[in-house]
Coordinates of C-alpha atoms in Angstrom, one line a residue:
Chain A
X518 CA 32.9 -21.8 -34.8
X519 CA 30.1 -19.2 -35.6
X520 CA 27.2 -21.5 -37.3
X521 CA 23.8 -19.6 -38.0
X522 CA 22.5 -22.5 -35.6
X523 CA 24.4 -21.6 -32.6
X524 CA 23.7 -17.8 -33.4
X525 CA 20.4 -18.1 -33.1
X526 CA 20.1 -20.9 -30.8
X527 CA 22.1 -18.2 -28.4
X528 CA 19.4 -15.8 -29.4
X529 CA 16.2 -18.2 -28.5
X530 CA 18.1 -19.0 -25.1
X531 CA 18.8 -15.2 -24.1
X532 CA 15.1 -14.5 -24.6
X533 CA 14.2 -17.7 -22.2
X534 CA 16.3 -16.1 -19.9
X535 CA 15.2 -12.4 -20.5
X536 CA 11.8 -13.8 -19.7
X537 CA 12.4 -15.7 -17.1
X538 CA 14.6 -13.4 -14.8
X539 CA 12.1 -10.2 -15.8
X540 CA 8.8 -12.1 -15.7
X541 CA 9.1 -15.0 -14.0
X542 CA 11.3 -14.0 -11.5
X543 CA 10.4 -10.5 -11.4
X544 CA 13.8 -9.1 -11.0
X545 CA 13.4 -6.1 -13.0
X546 CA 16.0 -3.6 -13.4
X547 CA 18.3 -5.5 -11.4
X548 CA 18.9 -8.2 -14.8
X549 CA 20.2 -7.1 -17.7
X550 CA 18.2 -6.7 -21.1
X551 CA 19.1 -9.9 -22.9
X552 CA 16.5 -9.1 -24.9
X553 CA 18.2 -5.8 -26.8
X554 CA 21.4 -8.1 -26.5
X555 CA 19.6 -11.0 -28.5
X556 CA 18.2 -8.8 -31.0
X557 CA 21.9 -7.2 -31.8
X558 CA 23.9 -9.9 -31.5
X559 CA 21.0 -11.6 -34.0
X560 CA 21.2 -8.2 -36.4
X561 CA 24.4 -9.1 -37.4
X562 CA 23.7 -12.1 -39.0
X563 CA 20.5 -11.0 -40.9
X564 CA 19.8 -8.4 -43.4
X565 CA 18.3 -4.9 -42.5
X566 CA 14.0 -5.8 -43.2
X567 CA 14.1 -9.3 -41.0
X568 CA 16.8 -7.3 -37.9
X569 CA 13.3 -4.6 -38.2
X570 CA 10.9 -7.9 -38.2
X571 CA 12.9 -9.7 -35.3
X572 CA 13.2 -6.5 -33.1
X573 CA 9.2 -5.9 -33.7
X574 CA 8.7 -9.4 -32.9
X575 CA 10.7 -9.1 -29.2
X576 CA 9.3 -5.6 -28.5
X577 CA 5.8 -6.9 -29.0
X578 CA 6.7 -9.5 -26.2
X579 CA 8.1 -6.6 -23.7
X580 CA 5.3 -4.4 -24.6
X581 CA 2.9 -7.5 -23.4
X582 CA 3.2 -6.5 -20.0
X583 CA 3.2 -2.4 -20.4
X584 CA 0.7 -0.6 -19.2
X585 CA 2.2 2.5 -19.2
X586 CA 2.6 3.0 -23.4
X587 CA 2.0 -0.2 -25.6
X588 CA 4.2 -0.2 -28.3
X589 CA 6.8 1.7 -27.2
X590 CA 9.1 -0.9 -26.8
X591 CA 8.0 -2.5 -30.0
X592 CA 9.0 0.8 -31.9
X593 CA 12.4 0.9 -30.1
X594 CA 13.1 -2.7 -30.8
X595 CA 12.2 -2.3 -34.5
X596 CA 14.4 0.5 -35.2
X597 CA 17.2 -1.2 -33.4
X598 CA 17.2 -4.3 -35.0
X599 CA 17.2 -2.7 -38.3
X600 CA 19.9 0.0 -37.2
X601 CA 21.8 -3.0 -36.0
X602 CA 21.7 -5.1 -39.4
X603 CA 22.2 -2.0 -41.2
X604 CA 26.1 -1.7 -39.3
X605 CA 26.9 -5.3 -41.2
X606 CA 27.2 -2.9 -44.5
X607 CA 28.9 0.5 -42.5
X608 CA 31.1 -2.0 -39.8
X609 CA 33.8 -5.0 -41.0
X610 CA 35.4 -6.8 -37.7
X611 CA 34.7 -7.6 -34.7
X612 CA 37.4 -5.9 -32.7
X613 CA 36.7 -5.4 -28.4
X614 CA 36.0 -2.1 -29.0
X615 CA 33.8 -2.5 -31.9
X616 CA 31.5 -5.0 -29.9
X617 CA 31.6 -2.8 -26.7
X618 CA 30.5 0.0 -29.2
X619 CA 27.9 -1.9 -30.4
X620 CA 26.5 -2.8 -27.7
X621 CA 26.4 0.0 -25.4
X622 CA 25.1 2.3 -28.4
X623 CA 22.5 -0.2 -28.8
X624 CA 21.2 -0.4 -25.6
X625 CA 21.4 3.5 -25.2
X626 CA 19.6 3.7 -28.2
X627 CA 16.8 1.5 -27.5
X628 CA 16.2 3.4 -24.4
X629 CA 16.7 6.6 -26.0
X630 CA 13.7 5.5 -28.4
X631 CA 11.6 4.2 -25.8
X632 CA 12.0 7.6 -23.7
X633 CA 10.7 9.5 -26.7
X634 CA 7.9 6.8 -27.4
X635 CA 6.3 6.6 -23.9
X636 CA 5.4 10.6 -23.9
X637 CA 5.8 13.2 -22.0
X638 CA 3.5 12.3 -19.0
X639 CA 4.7 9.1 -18.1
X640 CA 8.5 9.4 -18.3
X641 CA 11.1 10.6 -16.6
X642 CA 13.3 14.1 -16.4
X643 CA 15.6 13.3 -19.7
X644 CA 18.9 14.3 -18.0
X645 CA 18.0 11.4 -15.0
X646 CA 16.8 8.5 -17.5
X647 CA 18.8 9.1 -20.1
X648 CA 22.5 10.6 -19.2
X649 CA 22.4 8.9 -15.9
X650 CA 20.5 5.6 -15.7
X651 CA 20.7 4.7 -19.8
X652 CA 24.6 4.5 -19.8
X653 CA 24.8 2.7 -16.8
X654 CA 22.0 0.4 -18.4
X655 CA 23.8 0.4 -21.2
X656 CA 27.2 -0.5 -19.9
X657 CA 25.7 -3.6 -17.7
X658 CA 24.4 -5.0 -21.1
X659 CA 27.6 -4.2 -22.8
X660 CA 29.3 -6.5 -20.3
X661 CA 27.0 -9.0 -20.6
X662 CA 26.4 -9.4 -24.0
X663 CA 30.6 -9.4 -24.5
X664 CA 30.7 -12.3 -21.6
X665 CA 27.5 -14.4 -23.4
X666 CA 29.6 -13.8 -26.9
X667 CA 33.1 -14.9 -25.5
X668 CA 31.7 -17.8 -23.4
X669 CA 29.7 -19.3 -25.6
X670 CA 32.1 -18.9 -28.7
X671 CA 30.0 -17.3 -31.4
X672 CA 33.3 -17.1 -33.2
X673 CA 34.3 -13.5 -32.7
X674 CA 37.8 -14.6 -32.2
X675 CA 39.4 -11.1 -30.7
X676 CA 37.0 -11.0 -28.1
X677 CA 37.9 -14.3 -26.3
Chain B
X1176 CA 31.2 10.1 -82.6
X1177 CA 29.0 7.9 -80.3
X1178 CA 27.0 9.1 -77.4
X1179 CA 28.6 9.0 -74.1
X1180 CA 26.3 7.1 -71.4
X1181 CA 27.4 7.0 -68.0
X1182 CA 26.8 4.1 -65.6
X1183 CA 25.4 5.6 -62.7
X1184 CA 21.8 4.4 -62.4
X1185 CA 19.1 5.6 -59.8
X1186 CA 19.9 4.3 -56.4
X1187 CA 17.1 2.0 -55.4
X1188 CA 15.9 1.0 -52.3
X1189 CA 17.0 -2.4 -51.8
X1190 CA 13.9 -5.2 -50.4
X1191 CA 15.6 -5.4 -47.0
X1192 CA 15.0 -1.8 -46.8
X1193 CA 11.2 -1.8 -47.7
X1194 CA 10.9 -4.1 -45.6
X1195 CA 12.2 -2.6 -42.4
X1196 CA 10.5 0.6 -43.2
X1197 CA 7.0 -1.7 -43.5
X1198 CA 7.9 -3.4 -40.1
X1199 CA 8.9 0.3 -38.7
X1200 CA 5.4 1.7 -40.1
X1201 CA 3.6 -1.5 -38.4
X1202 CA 5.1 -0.6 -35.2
X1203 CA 4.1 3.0 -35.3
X1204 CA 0.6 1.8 -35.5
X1205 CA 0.9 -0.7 -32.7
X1206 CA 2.0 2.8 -31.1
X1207 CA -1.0 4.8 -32.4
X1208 CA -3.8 1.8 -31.9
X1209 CA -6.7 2.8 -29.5
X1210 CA -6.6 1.5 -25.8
X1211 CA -8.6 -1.2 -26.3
X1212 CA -6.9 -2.8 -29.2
X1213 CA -3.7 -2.6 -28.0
X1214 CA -5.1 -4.1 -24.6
X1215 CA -6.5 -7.2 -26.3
X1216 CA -3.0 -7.8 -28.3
X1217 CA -1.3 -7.8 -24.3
X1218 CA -3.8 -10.0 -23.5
X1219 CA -3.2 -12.0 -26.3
X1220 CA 0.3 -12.5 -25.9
X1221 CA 0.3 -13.3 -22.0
X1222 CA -2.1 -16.3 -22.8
X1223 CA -0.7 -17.5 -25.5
X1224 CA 3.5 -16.9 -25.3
X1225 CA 4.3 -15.4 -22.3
X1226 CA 1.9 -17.7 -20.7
X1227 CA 4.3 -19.9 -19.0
X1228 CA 6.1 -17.6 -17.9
X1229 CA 3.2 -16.0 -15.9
X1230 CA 2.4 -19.0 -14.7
X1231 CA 6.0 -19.6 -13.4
X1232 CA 5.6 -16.3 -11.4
X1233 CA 2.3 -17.7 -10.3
X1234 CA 3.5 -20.6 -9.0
X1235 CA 6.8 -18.9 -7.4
X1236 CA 4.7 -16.5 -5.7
X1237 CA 1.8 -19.0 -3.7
X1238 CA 4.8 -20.6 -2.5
X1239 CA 6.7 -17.5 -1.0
X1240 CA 3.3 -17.0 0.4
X1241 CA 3.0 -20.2 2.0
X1242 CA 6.3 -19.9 2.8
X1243 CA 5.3 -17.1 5.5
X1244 CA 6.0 -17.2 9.3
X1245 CA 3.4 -19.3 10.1
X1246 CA 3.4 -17.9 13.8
X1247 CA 2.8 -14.3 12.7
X1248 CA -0.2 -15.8 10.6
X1249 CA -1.3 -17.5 13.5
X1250 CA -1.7 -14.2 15.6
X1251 CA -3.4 -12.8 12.6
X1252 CA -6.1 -15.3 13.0
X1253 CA -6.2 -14.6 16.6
X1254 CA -6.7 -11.4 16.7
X1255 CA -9.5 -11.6 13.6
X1256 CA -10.9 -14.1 16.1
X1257 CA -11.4 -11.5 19.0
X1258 CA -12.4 -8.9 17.1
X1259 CA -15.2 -11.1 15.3
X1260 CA -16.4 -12.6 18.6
X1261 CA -16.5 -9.0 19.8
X1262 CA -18.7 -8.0 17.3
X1263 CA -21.4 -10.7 17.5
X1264 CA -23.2 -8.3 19.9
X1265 CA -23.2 -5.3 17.9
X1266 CA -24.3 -7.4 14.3
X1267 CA -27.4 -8.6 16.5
X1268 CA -27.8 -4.8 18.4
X1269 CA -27.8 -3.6 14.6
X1270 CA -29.9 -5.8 13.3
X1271 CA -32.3 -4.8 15.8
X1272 CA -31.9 -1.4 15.3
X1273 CA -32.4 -1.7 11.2
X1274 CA -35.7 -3.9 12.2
X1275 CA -36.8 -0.9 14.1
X1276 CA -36.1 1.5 11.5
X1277 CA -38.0 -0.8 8.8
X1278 CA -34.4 -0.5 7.0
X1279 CA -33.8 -3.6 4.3
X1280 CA -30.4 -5.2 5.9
X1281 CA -27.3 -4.0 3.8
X1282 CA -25.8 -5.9 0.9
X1283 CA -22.9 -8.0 2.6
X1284 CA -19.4 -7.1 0.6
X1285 CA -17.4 -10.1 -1.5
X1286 CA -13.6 -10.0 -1.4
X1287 CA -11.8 -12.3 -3.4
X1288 CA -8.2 -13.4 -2.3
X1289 CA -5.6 -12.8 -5.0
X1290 CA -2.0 -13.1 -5.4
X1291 CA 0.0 -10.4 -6.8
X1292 CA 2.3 -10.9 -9.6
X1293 CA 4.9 -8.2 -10.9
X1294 CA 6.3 -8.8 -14.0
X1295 CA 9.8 -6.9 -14.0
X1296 CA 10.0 -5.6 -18.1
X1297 CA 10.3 -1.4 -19.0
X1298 CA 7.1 0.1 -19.0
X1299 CA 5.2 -2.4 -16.6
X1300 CA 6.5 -0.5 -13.4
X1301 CA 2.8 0.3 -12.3
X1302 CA 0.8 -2.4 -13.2
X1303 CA 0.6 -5.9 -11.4
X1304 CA -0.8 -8.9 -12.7
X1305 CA -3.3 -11.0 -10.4
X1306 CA -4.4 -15.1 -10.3
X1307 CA -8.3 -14.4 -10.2
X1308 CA -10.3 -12.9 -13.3
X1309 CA -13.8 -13.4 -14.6
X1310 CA -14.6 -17.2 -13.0
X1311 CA -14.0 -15.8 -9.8
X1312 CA -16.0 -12.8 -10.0
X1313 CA -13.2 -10.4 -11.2
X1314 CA -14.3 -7.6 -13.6
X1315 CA -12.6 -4.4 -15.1
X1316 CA -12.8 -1.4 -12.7
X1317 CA -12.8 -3.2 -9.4
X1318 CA -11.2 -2.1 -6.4
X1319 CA -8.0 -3.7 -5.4
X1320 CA -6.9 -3.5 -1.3
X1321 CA -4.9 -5.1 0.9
X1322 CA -4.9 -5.2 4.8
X1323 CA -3.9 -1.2 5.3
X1324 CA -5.7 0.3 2.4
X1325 CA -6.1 1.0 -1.4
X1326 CA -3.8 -0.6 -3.7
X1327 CA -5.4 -0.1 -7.1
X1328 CA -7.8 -1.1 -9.5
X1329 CA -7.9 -4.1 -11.8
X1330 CA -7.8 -3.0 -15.4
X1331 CA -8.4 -5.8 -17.8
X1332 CA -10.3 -9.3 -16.5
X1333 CA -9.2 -12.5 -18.3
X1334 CA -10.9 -16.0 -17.1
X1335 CA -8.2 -16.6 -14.4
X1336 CA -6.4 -13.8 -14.8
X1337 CA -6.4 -9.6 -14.7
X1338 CA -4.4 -6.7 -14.9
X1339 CA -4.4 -3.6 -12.1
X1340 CA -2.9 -0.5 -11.8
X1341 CA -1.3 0.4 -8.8
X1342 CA -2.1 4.2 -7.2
X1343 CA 1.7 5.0 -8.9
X1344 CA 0.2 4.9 -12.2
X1345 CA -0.1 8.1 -14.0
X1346 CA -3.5 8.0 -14.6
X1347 CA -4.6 6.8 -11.1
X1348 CA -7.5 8.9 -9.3
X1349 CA -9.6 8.7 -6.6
X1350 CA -11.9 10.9 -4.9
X1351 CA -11.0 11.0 -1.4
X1352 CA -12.5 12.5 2.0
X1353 CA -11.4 13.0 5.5
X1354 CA -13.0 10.3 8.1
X1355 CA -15.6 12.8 9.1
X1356 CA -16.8 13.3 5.5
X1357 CA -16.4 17.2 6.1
X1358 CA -13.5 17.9 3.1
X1359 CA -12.9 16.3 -0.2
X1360 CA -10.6 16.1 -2.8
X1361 CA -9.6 14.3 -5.6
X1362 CA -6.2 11.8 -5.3
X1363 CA -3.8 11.2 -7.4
X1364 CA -0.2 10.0 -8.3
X1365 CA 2.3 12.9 -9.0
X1366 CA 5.1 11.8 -10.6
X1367 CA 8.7 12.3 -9.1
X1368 CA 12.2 12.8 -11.0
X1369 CA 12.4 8.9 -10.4
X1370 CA 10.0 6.1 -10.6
X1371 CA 10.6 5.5 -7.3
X1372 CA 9.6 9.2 -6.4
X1373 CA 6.1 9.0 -7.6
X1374 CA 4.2 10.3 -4.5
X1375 CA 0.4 10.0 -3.6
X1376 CA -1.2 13.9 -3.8
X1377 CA -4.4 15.3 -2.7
X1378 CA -5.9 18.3 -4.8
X1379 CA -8.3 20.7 -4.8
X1380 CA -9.2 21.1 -1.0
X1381 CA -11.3 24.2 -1.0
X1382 CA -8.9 27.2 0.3
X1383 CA -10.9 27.9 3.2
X1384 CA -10.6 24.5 4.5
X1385 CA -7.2 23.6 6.3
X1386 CA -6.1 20.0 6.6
X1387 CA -3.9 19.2 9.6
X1388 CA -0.8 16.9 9.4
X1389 CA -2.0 13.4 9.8
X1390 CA -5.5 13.9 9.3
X1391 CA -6.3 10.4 7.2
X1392 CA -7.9 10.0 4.0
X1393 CA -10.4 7.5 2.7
X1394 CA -12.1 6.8 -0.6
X1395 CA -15.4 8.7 -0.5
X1396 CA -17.3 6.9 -2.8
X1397 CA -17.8 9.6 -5.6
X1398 CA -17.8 8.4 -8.7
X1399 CA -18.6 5.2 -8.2
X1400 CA -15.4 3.4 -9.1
X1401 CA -14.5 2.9 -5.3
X1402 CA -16.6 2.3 -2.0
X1403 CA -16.7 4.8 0.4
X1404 CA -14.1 4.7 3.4
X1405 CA -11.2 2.7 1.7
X1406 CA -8.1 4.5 3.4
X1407 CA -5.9 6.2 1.4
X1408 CA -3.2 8.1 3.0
X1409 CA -2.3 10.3 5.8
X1410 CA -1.4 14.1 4.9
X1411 CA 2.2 14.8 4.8
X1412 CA 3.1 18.1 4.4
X1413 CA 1.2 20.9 2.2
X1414 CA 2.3 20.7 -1.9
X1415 CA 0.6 24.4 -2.5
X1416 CA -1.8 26.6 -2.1
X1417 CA -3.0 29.3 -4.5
X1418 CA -4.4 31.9 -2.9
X1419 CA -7.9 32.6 -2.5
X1420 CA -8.7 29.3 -4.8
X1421 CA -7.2 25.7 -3.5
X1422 CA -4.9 23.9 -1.8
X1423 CA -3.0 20.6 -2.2
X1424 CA -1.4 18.1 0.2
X1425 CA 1.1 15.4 -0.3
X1426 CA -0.2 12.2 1.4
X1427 CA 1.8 9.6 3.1
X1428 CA -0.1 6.4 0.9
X1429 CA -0.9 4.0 3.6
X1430 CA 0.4 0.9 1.0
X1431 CA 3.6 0.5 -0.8
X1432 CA 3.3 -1.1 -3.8
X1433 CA 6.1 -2.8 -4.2
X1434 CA 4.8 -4.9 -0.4
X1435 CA 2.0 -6.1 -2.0
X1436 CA 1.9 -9.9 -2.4
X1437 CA -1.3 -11.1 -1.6
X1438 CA -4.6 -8.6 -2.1
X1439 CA -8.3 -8.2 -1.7
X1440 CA -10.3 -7.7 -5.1
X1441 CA -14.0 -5.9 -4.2
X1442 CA -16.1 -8.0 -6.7
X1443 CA -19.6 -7.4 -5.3
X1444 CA -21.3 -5.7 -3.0
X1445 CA -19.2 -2.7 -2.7
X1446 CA -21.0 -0.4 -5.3
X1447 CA -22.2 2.9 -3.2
X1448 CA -21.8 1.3 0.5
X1449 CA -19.7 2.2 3.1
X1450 CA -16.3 -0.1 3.8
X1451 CA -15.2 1.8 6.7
X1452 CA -16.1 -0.2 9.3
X1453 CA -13.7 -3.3 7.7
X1454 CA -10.4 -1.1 8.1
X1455 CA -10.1 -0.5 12.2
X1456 CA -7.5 2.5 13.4
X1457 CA -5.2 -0.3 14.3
X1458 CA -4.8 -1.4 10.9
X1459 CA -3.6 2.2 9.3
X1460 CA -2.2 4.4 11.7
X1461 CA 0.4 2.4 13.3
X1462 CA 2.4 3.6 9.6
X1463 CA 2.1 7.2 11.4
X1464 CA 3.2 6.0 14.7
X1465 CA 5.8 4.8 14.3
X1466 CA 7.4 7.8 12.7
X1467 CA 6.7 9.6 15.6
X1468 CA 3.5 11.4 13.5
X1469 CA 0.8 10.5 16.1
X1470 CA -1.3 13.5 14.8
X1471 CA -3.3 11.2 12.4
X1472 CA -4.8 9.0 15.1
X1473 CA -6.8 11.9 16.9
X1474 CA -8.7 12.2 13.6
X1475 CA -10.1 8.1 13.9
X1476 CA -13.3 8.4 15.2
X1477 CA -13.4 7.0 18.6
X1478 CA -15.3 3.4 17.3
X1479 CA -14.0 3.2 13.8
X1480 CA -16.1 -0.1 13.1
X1481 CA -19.3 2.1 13.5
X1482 CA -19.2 3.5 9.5
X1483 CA -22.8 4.8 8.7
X1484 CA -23.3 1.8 6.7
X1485 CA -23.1 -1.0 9.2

């Protein structure tokens, strides 16, 4: 069963892990953004102002450790979590190919966002970050987030 | 008859909606905040609740370094062993030779060991965290280097922590000479189609001047941000060259980032002296040799340890 206690006690454990695996392990690219995965799966159970308020809240964590252009991730996050919650009113269900859609737009989003954020100097040729590395980004997390949401049972029934 | 009225009222923006667009305006001015501020609110977070996470890393990384081969650290001491009972003669030669010149003996350099700590999150991809900050002598704008050459520089200093920047980082620069002091340029990271392509490039060599392939590059102390005769990097290839006004070279950098685990931090000592003589040709060049570029080594002066400063 999907309780608003297991939501978000799935949501405080994939940003452990996020921070762990990123930070403490310092795996980088090679884990997948739980955080982005948190904040959507999270979206859907809150209303459009507190999805904005949780995603500023987690980008303000990732952005802790940027040197490269504070805040960036804090915008992406913000607009994410509030385009997330704002899909509760737009998308009924939770069909497979709803969530897959979800999530990989999500994710592709967020890095969509945080290539326009961090400025033209520090990022990369838009074809190579974003049409090449985003999707694939974006299709780890997508596989990720459906396995965390099917194992642990947050009640979407048609994905298990 | 009685008036029609229809039903349709103004659509208002709903609470939830305010309210994202506050948290959305609040994020823009996280974006827009001045360096400094948005430094402090980093700093702020990785002490307060990213702290143990940090420290996790921390503890992870002293023991993959004390995990090393312990024999390979053995013939490390060794050979610093034989090169610092080879050198007893020349510190008391020297000494002599600065008594006879009435020269005041030089200021000894302090290098602070330092782990290195990357953290693995979007936008961190040039920076490194280290476990020494202000108790242990650690301020902003100090040199970072490791056994080969220049790493960085230490951005922000927290009581037992800081923040570098590696030389990937966009905004890294150094002004930079060839060993004989004869040409200079300014070094800097040129960014690649990939993170992974940033590479390390020399500009603004005076057109006249040619550099060879190989010929090594050290910090020349300009600026005062880094001691003279840190190396750098070895010339790779030539990047351009306008005509009649300046050329550029890509460099080969002498230290990968990513191999960093355990670093030097320059905390005293270092302002406007010479650090050649710590870096010996054995220590740099070896990079070159082994990719069958020997060309750097005939640029090493025949005693490297002799820098003007010793």
């Amino acid at each position: 069963m999907r309780s608003p206690r297991r939501v978000w006690g799935v949501v405080g454990l994939l940003v452990f892990v996020h921070l762990l695996l990123h930070l403490s392990l310092g795996i980088g690219d090679r884990a997948p953004d739980l955080l982005v995965i948190a904040l959507l799966i999270a979206a859907r159970e809150v209303g459009v102002g507190r999805g904005a308020g949780l995603g500023f809240a987690l980008g303000l964590l990732d952005d802790a450790l940027s040197v490269l252009a504070f805040g960036a991730n804090t915008l992406a996050l913000t607009l994410v979590g509030a385009g997330g919650a704002r899909t509760r009113d737009l998308f009924v269900g939770d069909s497979l190919v709803f969530l897959t859609s979800y999530l990989v737009l999500g994710k592709w989003s967020r890095d969509l966002i945080h290539w326009i954020a961090v400025g033209e100097r520090m990022r990369e040729p838009f074809v190579d970050a974003i049409l090449v590395q985003a999707p694939i980004a974006a299709a780890y997390a997508a596989v990720v987030g459906l396995v965390v949401i099917s194992v642990i049972g947050l009640g979407w029934e048609s994905v298990r | 008859m009685p008036p029609f009225h229809t039903d349709v009222k103004e659509p208002k923006p709903s609470r939830g909606g305010l309210t994202a667009l506050g948290w959305l305006a609040l994020s823009l001015v996280v974006l827009y905040l001045p360096n400094e501020s948005q430094q402090e609110m980093a700093s702020l977070l990785r002490g307060s609740l990213l702290w143990p996470f940090v420290m996790t890393q921390e503890t992870l990384a002293r023991a993959r370094v004390h995990a090393a081969d312990t024999e390979m650290l053995q013939a490390q001491v060794d050979s610093l062993s034989s090169v610092i009972s080879s050198q007893n003669t020349l510190v008391e030669e020297n000494d002599g030779l600065r008594d006879l010149l009435q020269l005041s003996r030089r200021l000894p350099s302090k290098f602070v060991a330092a782990g290195v700590i990357r953290p693995g999150t979007p936008g961190s991809e040039s920076m490194f965290l280290l476990d020494a900050g202000v108790r242990r002598g650690v301020h902003a704008n100090t040199p970072v280097v490791v056994g080969r050459g220049l790493l960085g520089v230490v951005r922000e200093a927290r009581a037992t922590s800081s923040v570098g920047m590696d030389w990937t980082h966009p905004q890294f620069r150094a002004s930079a000479m060839t060993l004989d002091g004869a040409v200079y340029g300014m070094v800097l990271a040129s960014q690649g189609r990939f993170r992974e392509d940033t590479r390390l490039l020399v500009d603004g060599i005076p057109f006249h001047q040619e550099l060879s392939l190989g010929t090594i590059l050290v910090t020349s102390g300009l600026g005062g941000l880094y001691p003279r005769g840190i190396p750098i990097g070895a010339v790779e290839e030539e990047a351009e060259a306008r005509a009649g006004w300046r050329r550029s070279y890509w460099l080969r950098p002498f230290v990968e980032p990513g191999q960093a685990t355990h670093v030097l931090v320059l905390v005293s000592g270092g302002e406007g002296l010479d650090q050649s003589g710590l870096w010996a040709a054995e220590d740099s060049v070896p990079l070159m040799m082994l990719d069958g570029e020997a060309g750097g080594a005939q640029d090493l002066p025949e005693n490297p340890t002799d820098g003007p400063g010793g």
